[in-house]
Coordinates of C-alpha atoms in Angstrom, one line a residue:
X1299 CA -25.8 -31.3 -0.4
X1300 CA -25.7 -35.2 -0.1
X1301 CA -25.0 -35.7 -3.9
X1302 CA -22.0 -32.9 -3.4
X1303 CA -20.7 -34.2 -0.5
X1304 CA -20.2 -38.0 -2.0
X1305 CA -18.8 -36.2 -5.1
X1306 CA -16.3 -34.3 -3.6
X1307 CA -15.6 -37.5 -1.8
X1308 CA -14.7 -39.5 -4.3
X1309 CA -12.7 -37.1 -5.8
X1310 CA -10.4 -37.0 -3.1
X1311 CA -10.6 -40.7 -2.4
X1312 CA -9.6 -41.0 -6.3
X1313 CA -6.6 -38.3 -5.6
X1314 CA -5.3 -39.8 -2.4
X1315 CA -5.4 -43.3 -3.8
X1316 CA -3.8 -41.8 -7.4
X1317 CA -1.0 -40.2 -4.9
X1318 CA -0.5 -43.3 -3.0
X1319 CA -0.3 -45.3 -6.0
X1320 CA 2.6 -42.8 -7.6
X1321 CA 4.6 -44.5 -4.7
X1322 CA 4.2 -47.8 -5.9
X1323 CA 6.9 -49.5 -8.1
X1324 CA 6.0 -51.5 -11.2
X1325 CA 7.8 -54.0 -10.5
X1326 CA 8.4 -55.9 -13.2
X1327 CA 9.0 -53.0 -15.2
X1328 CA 11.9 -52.2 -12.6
X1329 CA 12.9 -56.0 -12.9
X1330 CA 13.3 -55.6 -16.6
X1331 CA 15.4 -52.3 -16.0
X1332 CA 17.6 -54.6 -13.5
X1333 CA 18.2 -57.0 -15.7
X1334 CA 19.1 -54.9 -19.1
X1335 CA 21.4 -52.6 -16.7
X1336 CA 23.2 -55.1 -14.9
X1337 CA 22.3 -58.7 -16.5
X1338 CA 20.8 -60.3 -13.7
X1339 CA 18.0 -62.3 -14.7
X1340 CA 14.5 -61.2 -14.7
X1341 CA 13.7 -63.5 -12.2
X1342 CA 15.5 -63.0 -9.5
X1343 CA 15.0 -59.3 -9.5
X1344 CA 11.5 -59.7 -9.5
X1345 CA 11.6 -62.6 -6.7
X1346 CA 13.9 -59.8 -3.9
X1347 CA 11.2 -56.8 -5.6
X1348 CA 8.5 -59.3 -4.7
X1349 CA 9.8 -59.8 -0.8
X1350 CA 10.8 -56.2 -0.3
X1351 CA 8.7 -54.2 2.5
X1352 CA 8.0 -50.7 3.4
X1353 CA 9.6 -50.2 6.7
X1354 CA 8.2 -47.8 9.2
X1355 CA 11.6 -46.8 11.3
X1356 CA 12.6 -45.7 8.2
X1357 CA 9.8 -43.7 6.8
X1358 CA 10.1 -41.8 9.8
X1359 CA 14.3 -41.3 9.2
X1360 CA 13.2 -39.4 6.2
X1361 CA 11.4 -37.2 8.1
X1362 CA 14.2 -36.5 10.2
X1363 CA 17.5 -36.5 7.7
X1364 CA 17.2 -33.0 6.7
X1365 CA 18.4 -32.3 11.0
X1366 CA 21.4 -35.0 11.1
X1367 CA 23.7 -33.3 13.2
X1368 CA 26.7 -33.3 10.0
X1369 CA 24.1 -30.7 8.6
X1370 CA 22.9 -28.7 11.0
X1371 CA 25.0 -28.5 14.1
X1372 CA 27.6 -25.9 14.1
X1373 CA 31.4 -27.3 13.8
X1374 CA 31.9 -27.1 17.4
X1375 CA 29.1 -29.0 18.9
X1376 CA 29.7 -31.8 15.8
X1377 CA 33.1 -32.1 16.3
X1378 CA 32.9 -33.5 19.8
X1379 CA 30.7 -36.3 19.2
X1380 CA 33.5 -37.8 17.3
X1381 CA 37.0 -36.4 18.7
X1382 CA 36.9 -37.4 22.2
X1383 CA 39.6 -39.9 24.1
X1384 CA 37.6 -42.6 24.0
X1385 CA 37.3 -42.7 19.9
X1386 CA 41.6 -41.3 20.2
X1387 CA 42.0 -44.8 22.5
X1388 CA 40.0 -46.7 20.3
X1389 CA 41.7 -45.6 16.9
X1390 CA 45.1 -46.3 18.7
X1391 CA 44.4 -50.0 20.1
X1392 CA 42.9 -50.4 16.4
X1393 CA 46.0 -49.3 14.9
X1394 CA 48.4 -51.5 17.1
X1395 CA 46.4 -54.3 16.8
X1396 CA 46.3 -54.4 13.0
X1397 CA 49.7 -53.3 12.6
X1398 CA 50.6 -55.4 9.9
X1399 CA 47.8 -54.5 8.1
X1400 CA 48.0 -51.1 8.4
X1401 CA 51.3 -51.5 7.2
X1402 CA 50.5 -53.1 4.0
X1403 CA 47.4 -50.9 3.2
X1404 CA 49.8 -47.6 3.5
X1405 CA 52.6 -48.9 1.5
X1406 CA 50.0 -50.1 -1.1
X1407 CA 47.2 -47.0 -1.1
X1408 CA 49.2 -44.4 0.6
X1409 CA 46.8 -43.7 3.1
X1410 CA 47.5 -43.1 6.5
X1411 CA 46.8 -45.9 9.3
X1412 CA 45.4 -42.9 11.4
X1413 CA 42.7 -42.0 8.8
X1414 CA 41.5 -45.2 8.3
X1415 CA 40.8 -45.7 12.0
X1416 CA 38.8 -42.2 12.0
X1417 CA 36.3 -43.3 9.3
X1418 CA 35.9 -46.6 10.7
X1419 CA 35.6 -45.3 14.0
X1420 CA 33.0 -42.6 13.2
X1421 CA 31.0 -45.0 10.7
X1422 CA 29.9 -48.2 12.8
X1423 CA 32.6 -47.5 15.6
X1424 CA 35.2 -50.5 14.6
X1425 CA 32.1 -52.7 14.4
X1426 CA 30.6 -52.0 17.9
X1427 CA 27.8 -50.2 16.1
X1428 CA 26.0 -53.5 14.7
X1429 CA 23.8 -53.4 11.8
X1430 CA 19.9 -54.1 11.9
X1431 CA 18.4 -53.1 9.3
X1432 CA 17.5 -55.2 6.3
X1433 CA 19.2 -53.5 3.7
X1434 CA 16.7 -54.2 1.4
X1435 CA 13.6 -52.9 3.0
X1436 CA 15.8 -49.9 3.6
X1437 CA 16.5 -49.1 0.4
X1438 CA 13.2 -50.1 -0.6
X1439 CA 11.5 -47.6 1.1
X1440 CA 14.1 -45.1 0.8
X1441 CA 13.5 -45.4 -2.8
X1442 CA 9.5 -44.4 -2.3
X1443 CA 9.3 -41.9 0.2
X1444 CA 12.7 -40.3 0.0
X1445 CA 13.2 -36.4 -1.5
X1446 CA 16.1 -38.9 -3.4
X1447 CA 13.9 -41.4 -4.9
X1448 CA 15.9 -41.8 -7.8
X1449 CA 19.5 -42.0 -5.8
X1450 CA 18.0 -44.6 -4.0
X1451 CA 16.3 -46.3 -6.6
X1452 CA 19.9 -46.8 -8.1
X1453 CA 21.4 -48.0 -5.0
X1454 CA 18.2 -50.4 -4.7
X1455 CA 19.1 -51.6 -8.2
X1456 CA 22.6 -52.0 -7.7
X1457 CA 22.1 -53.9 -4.3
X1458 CA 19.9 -56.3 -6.3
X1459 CA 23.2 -56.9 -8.9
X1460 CA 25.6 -57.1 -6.0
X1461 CA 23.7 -59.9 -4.0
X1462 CA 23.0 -61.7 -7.2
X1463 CA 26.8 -61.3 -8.4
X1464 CA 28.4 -62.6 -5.1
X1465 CA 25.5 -65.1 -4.4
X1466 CA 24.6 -63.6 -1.1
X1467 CA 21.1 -63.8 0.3
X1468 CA 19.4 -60.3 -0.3
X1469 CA 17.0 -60.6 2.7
X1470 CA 19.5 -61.9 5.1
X1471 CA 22.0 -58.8 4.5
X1472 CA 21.9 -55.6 7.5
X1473 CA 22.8 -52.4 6.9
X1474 CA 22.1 -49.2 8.3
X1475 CA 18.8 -47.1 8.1
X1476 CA 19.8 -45.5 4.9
X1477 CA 21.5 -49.2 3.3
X1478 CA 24.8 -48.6 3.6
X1479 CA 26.8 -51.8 4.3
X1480 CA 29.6 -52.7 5.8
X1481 CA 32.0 -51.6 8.0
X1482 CA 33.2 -48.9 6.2
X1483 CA 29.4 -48.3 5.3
X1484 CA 29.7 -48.1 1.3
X1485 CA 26.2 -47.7 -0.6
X1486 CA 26.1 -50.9 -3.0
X1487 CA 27.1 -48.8 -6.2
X1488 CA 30.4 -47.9 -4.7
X1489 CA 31.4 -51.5 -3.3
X1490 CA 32.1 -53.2 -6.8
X1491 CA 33.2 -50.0 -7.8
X1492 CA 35.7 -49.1 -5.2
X1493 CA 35.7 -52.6 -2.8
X1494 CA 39.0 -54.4 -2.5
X1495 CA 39.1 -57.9 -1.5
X1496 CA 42.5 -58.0 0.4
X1497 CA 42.9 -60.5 1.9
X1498 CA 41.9 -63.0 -1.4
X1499 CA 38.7 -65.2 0.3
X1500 CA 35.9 -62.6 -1.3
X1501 CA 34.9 -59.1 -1.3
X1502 CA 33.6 -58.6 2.4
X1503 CA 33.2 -55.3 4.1
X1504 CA 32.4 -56.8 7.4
X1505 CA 36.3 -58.2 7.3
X1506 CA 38.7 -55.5 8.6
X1507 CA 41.4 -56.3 5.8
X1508 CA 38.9 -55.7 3.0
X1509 CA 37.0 -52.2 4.6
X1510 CA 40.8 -50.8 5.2
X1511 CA 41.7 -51.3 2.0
X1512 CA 37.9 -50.2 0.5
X1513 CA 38.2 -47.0 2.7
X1514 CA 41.9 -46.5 1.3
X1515 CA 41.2 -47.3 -2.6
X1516 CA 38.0 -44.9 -2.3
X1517 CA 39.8 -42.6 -0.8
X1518 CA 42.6 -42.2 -3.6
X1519 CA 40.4 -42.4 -6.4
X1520 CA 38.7 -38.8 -5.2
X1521 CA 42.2 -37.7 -4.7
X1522 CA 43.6 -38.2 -1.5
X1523 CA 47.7 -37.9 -1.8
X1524 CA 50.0 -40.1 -0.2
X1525 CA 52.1 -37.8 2.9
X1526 CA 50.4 -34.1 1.3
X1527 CA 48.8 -32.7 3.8
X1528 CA 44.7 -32.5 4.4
X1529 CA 43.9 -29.1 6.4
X1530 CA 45.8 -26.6 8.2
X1531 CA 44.2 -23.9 10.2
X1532 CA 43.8 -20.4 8.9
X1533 CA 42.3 -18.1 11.1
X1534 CA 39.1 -17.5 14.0
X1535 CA 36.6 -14.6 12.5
X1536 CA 33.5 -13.3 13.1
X1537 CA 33.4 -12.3 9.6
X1538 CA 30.5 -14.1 7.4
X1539 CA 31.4 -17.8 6.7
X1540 CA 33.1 -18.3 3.1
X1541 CA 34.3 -21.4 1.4
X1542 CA 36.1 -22.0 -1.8
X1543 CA 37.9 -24.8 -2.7
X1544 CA 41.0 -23.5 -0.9
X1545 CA 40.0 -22.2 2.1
X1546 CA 37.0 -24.1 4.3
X1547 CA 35.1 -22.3 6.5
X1548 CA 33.0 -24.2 9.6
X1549 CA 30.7 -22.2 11.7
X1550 CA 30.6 -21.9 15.7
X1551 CA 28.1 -21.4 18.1
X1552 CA 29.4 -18.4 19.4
X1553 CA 29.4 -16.7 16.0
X1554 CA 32.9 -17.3 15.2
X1555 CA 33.9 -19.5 12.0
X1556 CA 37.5 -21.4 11.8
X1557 CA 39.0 -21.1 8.5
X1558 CA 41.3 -23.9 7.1
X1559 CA 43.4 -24.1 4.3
X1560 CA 42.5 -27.6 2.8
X1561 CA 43.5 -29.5 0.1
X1562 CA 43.1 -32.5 -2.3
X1563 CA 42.8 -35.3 0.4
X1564 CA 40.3 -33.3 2.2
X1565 CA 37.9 -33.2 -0.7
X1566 CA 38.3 -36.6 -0.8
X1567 CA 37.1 -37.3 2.5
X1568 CA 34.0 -34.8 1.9
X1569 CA 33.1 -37.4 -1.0
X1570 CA 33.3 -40.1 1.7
X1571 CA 30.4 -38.5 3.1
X1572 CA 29.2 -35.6 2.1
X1573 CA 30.3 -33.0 4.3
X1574 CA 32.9 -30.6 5.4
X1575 CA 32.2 -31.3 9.2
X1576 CA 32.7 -35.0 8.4
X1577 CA 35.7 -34.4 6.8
X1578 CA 37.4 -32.0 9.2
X1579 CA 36.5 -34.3 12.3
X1580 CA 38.0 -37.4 10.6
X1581 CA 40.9 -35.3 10.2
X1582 CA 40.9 -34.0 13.5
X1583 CA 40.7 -37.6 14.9
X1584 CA 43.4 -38.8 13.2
X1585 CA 45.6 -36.2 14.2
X1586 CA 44.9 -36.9 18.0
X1587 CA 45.4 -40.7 16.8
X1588 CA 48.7 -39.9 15.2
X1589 CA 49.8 -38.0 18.7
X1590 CA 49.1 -40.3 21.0
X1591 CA 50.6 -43.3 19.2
X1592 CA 53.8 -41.3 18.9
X1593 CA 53.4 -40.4 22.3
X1594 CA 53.3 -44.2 23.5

């Protein structure tokens, strides 16, 4: 029984060590992928690879992303977290203080000052939410122990290019828990991509002129339209919830689901982040935005 017993055990040692090794990167395989994808040299790649760690606060988000409350909390108790007075004051003081700005941005992008103030204030809340993590141990371990190792994997990649390509220190950059940077919190593909350095001093997402004008530039590319409207409400049921690409339905606790007529610059601000609750409360803020600065 001995002799089974140790044989049996180091066949499981061998399988957990083999599964705990299919984590592991080869890293300068994924240094050499770096540098043919985006032609940053080998070295470099390998030197950030080589100082990355495995973060346990994040490990333990994974566990817990699958609950955030955009996917599982009904429309009504979502909603409030992020239309309330104090985000309506917020987005108006914002507004009034950039004025300028917002000015600019709208006659450029064609995006209203009123939906630029609901993303930033639902993202990192005008900057009041600060930034901790290091973006690269988050993506790093995002990249291992995520159900979207490979989506991560490309946005550790392209983090990698973008810190080489603006010369900014890799391990001194904070992001959130899932390493998205920024004010507007892009993921690194999207800030080449989609960032806008407005006010001419470098591409910076912690600078308010160059998130507006990220947000605004993202936005029209997925099809947000200048003055068209976003969402117009349809109809309470108790019916089964239905969406098409015309008509979004969002549940209720009660059993009810609120039907909307939406349109182009809706999608757009799904894309932003994923969801139809996002995108209907960033609406809904800016409305309440838009009615209290014409109320002023």
């Amino acid at each position: 029984m001995k002799k089974v017993s140790g044989f049996v055990g180091l066949i499981v040692l061998f399988f957990s060590c083999s599964f705990s090794l299919s984590f592991a990167f080869d890293l300068q395989r994924l240094a050499n992928d770096i540098h043919k994808k985006y032609n940053v040299p080998k070295e470099y790649a390998l030197n950030v690879l080589k100082r990355a760690k495995t973060l346990p606060d994040v490990k333990a988000f994974v566990n817990r992303v699958a609950n955030s409350p955009e996917k599982v909390f009904t429309f009504d108790k979502f909603v409030v977290l992020f239309v309330n007075q104090e985000r309506v004051r917020d987005g108006v003081s914002f507004i009034k203080e950039h004025k300028k700005l917002c000015r600019m941005i709208y006659e450029k992008y064609g995006v209203k000052p009123s939906i630029i103030a609901a993303i930033l204030s639902i993202e990192t809340n005008f900057g009041k939410v600060k930034l901790k993590t290091d973006a690269l141990d988050a993506l790093y371990t995002l990249a291992q122990f995520s159900r979207r190792k490979n989506y991560f994997l490309y946005e550790l990649e392209n983090f990698i290019a973008y810190t080489y390509r603006h010369k900014i220190d890799p391990f001194s950059v904070k992001g959130s828990i899932t390493g998205a940077l920024g004010l507007p919190q892009f993921m690194p593909s999207n800030i080449d991509k989609y960032g806008v350095d407005f006010n001419n001093n470098g591409l910076n997402l912690d600078e308010v002129e160059d998130a507006c004008a990220s947000i605004s530039n993202y936005l029209v590319h997925f099809g947000y339209k200048k003055d068209k409207p976003i969402a117009e409400f349809v109809k309470m049921d108790k019916k089964p919830c239905k969406s098409s690409r015309r008509i979004a339905c969002f549940k209720f606790s009660d059993g009810r689901c609120a039907y909307y007529r939406v349109y182009s610059s809706f999608w757009a601000l799904v894309r932003y982040n994923g969801t139809k609750n996002y995108a209907l409360a960033a609406y809904l803020l800016s409305k309440e935005i838009d009615k209290k600065l014409s109320s002023n």
